[in-house]
PDB file of C-alpha atoms in Angstrom:
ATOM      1  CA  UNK X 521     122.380 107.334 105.990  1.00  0.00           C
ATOM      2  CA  UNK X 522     119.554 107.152 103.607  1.00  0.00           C
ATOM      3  CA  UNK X 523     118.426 103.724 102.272  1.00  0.00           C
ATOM      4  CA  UNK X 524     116.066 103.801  99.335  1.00  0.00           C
ATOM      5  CA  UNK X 525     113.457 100.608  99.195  1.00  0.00           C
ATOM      6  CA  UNK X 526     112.441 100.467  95.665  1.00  0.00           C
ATOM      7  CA  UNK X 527     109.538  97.778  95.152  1.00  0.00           C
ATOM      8  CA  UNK X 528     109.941  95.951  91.563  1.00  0.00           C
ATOM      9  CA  UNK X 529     107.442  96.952  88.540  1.00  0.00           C
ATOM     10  CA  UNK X 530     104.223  95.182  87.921  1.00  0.00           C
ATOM     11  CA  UNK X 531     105.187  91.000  88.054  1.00  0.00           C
ATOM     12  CA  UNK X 532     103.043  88.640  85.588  1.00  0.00           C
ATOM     13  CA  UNK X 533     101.669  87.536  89.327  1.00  0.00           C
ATOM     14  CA  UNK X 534     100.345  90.877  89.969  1.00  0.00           C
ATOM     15  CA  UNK X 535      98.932  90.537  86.830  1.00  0.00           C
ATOM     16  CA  UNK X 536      96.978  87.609  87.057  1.00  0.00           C
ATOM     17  CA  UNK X 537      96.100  88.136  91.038  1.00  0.00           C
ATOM     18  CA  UNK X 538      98.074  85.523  92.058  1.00  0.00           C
ATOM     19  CA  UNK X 539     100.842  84.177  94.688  1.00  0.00           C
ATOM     20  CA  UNK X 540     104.309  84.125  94.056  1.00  0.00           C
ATOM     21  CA  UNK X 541     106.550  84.084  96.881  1.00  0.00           C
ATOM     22  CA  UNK X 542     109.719  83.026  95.892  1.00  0.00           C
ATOM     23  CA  UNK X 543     108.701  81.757  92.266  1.00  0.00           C
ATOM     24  CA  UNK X 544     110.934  83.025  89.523  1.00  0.00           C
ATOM     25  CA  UNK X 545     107.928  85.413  88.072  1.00  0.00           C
ATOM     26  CA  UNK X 546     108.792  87.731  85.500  1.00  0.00           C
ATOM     27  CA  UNK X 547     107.953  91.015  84.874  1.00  0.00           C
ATOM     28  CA  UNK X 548     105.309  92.059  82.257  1.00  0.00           C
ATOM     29  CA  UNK X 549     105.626  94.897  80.267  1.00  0.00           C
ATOM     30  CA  UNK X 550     104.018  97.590  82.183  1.00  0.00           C
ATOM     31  CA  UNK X 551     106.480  96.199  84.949  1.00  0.00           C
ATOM     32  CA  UNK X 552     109.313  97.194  82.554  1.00  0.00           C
ATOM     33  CA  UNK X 553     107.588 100.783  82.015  1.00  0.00           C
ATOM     34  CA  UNK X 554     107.179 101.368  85.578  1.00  0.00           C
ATOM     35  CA  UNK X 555     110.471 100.488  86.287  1.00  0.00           C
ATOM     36  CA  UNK X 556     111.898 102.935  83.534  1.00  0.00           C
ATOM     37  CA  UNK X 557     109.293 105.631  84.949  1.00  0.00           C
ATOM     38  CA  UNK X 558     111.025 105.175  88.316  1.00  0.00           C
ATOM     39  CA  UNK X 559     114.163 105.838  87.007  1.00  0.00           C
ATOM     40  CA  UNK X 560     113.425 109.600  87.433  1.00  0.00           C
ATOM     41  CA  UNK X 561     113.319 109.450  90.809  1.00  0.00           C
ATOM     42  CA  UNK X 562     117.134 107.965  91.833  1.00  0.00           C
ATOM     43  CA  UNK X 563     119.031 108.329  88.342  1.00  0.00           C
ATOM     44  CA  UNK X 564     120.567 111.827  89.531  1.00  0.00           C
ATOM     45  CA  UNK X 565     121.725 110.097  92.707  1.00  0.00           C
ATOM     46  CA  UNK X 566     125.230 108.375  93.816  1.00  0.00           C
ATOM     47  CA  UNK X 567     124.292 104.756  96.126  1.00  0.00           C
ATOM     48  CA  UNK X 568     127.291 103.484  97.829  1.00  0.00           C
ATOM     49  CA  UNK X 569     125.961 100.005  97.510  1.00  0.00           C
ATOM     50  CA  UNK X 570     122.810  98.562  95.844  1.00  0.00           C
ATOM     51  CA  UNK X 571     121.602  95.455  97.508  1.00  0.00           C
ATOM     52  CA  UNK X 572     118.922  93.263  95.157  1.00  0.00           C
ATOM     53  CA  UNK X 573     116.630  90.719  95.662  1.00  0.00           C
ATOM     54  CA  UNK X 574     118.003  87.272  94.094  1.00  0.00           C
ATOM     55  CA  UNK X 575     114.258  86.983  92.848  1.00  0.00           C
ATOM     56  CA  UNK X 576     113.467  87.218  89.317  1.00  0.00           C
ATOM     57  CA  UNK X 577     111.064  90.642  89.415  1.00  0.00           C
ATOM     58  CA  UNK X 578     113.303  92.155  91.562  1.00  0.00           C
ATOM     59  CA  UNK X 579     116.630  91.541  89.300  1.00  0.00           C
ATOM     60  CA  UNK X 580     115.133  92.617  86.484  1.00  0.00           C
ATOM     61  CA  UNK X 581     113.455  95.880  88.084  1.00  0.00           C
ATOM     62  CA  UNK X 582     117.129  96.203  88.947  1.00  0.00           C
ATOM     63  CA  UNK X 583     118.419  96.128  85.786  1.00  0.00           C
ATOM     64  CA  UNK X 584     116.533  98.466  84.237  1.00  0.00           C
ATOM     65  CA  UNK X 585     116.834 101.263  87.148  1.00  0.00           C
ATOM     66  CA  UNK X 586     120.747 100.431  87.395  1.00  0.00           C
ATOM     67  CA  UNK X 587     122.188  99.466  84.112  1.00  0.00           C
ATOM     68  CA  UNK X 588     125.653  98.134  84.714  1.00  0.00           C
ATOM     69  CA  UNK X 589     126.218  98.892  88.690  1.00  0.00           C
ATOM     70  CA  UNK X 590     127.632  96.368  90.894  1.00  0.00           C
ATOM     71  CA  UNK X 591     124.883  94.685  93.038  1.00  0.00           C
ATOM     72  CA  UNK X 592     124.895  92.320  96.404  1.00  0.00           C
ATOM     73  CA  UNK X 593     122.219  89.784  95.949  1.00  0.00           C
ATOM     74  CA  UNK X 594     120.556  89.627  98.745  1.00  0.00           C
ATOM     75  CA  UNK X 595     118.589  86.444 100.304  1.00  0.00           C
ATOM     76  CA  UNK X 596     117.367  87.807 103.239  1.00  0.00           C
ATOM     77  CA  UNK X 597     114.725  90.895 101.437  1.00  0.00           C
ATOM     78  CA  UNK X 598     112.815  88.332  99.429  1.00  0.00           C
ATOM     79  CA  UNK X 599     109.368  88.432  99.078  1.00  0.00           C
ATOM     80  CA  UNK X 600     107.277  86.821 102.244  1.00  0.00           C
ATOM     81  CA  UNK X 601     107.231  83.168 101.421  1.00  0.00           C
ATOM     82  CA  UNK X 602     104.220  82.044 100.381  1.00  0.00           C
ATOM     83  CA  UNK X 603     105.456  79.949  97.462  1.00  0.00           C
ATOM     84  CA  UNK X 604     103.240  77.117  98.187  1.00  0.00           C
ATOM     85  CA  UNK X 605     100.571  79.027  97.096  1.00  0.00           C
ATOM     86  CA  UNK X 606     101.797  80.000  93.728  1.00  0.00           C
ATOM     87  CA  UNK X 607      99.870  80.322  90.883  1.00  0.00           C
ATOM     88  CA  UNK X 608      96.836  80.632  92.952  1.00  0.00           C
ATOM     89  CA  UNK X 609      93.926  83.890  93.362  1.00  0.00           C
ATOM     90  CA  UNK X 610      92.661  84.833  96.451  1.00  0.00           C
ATOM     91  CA  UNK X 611      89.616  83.572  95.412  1.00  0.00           C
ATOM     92  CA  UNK X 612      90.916  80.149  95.341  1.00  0.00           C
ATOM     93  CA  UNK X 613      92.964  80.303  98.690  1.00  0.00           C
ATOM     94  CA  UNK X 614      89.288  81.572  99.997  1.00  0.00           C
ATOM     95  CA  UNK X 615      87.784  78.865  98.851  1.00  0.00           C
ATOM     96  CA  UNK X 616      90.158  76.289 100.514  1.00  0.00           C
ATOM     97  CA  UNK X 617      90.558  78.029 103.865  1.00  0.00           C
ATOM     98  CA  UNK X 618      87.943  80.654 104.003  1.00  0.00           C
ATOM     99  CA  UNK X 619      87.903  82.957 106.488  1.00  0.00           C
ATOM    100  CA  UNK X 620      91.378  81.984 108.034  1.00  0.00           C
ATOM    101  CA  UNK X 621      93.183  82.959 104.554  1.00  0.00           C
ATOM    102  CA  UNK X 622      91.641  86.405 104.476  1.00  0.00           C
ATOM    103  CA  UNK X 623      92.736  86.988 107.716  1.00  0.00           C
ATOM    104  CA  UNK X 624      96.023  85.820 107.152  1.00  0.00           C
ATOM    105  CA  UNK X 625      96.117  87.655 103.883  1.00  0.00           C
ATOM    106  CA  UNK X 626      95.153  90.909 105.924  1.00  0.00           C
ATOM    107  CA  UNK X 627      97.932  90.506 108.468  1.00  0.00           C
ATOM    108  CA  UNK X 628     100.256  89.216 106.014  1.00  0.00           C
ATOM    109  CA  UNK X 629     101.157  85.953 107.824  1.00  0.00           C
ATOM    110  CA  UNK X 630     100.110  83.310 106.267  1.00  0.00           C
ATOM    111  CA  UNK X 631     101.484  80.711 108.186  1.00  0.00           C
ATOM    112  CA  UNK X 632      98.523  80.510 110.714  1.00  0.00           C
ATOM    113  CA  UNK X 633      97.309  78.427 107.135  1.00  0.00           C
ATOM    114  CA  UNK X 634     100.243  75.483 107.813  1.00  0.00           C
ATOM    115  CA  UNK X 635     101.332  74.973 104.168  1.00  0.00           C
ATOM    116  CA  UNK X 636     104.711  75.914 104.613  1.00  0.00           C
ATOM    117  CA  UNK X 637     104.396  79.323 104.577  1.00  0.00           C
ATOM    118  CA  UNK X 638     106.384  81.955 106.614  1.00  0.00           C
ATOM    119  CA  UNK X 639     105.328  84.297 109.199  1.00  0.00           C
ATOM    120  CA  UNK X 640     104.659  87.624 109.706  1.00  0.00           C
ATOM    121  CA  UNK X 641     107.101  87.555 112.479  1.00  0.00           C
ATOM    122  CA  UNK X 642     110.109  85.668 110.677  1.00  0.00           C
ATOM    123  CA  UNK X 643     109.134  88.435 108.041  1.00  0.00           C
ATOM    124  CA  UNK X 644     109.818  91.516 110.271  1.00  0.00           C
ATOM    125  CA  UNK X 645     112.489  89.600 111.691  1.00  0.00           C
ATOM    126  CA  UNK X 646     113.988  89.467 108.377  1.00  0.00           C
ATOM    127  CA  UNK X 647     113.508  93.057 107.454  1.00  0.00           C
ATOM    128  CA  UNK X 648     115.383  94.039 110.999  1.00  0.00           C
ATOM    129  CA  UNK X 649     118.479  91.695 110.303  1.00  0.00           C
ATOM    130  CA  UNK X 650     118.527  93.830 106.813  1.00  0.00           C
ATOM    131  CA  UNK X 651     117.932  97.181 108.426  1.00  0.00           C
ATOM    132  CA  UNK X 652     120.607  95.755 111.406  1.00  0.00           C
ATOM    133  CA  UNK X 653     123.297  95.206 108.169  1.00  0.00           C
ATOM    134  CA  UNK X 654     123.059  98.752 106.448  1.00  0.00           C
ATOM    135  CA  UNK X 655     123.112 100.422 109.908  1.00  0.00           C
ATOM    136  CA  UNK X 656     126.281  98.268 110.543  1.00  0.00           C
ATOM    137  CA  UNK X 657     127.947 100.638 107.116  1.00  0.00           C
ATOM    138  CA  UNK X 658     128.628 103.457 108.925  1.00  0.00           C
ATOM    139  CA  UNK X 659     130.663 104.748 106.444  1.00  0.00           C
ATOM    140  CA  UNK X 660     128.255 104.981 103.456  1.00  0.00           C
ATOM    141  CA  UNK X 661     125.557 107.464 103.135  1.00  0.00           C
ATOM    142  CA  UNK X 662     123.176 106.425 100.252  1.00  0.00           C
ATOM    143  CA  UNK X 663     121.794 102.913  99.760  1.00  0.00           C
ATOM    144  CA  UNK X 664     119.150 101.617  97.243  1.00  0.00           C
ATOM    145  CA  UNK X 665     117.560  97.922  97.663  1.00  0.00           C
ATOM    146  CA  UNK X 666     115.065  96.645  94.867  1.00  0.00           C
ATOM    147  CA  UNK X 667     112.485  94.594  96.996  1.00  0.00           C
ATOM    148  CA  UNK X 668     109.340  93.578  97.494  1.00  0.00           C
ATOM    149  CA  UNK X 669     105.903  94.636  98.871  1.00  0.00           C
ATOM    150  CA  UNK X 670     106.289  92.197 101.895  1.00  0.00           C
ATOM    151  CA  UNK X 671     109.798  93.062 102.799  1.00  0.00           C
ATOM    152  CA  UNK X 672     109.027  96.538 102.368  1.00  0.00           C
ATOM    153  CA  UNK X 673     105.924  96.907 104.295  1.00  0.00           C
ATOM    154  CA  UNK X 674     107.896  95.052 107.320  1.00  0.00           C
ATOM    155  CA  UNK X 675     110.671  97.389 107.401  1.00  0.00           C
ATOM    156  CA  UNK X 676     107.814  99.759 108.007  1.00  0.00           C
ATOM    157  CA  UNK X 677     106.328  98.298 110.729  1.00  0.00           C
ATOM    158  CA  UNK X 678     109.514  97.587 112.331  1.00  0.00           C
ATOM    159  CA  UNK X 679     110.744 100.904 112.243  1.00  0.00           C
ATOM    160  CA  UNK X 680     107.477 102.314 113.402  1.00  0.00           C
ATOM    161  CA  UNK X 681     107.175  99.852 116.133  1.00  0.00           C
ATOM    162  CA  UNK X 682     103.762  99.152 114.751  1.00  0.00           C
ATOM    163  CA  UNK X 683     101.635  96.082 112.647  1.00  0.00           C
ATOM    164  CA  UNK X 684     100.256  97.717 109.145  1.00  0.00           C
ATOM    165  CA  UNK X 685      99.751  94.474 107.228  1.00  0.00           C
ATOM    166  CA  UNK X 686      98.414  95.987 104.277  1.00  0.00           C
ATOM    167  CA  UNK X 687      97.082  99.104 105.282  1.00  0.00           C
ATOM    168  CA  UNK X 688      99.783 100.817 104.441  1.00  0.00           C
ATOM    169  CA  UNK X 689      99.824 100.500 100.265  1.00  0.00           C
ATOM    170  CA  UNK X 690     103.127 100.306  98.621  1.00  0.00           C
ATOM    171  CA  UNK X 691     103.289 100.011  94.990  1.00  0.00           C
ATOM    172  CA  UNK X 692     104.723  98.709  92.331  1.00  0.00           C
ATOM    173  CA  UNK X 693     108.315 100.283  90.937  1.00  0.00           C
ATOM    174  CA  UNK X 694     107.511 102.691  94.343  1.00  0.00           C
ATOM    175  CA  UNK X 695     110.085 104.227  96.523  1.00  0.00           C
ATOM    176  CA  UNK X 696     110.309 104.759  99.970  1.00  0.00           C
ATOM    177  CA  UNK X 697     112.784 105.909 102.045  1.00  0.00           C
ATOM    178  CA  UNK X 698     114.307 104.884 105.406  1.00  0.00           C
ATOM    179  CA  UNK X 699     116.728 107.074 107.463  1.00  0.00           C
ATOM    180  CA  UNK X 700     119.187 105.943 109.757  1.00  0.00           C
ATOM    181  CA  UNK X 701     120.644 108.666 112.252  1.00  0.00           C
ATOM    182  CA  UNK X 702     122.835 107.754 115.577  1.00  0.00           C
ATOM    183  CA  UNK X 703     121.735 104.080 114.753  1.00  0.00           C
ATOM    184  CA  UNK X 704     117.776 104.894 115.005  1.00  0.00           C
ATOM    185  CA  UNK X 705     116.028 104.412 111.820  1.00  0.00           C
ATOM    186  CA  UNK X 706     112.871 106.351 111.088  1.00  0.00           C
ATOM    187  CA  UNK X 707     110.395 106.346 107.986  1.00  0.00           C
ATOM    188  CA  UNK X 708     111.741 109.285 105.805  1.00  0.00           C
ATOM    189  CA  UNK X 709     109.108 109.258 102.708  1.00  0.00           C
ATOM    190  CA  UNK X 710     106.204 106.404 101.646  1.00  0.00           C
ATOM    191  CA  UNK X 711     105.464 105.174  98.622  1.00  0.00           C
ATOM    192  CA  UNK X 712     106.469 107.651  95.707  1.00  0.00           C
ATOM    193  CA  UNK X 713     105.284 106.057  92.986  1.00  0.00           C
ATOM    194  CA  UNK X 714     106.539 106.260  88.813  1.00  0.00           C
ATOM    195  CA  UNK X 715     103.928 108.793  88.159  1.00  0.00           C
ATOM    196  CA  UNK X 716     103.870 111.106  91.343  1.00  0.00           C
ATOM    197  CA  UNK X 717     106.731 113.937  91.347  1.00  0.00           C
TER     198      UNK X 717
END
């Protein structure tokens, strides 16, 4: 089984270098274009099930790559929660917790900051319980999720059995692909992004 991670286009957050979390942010228009660039890359392909974030970015990233097909919205590959920072740069989060913020930033856990903000390891744990629920298909063959960085990046590190934080880059309206075989998943293909073939 194949399962296809798309990341949603450029968010008005991404935009303005800020936080978002779980906030409702919308995509701007180059979010829309990237999203209809990526298109390219899984319109001549059949999923057996497309599983979407129930966050704002991600639905609409959705809608543009998969006009009209059936989704299950999805709770559990939502962007790491860091809504409590919303609406805020890094430069402000540095300049309230200084050095502890950029390190959480790096590992991306910011809990460590206690303002109600998840961990790193509830994240992964997260990304395994959705990883554990598309193994548990074992009768489709193609799946397609439209996520998030976060959720993304800790699939990743799951499956490779290693912490990336944010070395690993994985950009907006990218794909990347995740195979399962005799109920082992391995990392198939990183970050193809709208304008790479």
């Amino acid at each position: 089984m194949d399962l296809y991670m798309i990341r949603h286009g450029e968010s008005l957050a991404n935009f303005t270098g800020t936080h978002a979390g779980w906030a409702p942010v919308p995509l701007t228009e180059k979010g829309e274009a990237q999203a209809e660039a990526a298109r390219r890359h899984v319109r001549n392909l059949t999923f057996d099930r497309l599983y979407v974030s129930d966050v704002r970015r991600a639905q609409q990233t959705a809608d543009i790559l998969f006009p009209g097909v059936p989704r299950t919205f999805s709770t559990i590959i939502r962007e790491i929660n860091n809504t409590s920072m919303r609406g805020k740069t890094c430069d402000d989060m540095t300049a309230l917790y200084g050095e502890r913020y950029l390190a959480c930033r790096k590992n991306f856990d910011y809990a460590p900051l206690g303002i109600d903000c998840e961990s790193g390891a509830h994240m992964r744990a997260r990304a395994q319980e959705f990883l554990d629920l598309v193994a548990a298909e074992e009768t489709l063959t193609r799946v397609a999720a439209v996520a998030h960085a976060g959720l993304i990046t800790a699939m990743a590190e799951v499956v490779l059995g290693a912490r990336v934080g944010r070395q690993m880059s994985c950009g907006n309206a990218s794909v990347s692909i995740f195979r399962c075989e005799n109920n082992r998943w391995r990392l198939r293909l990183w970050n193809l992004t709208p304008d790479m073939d």
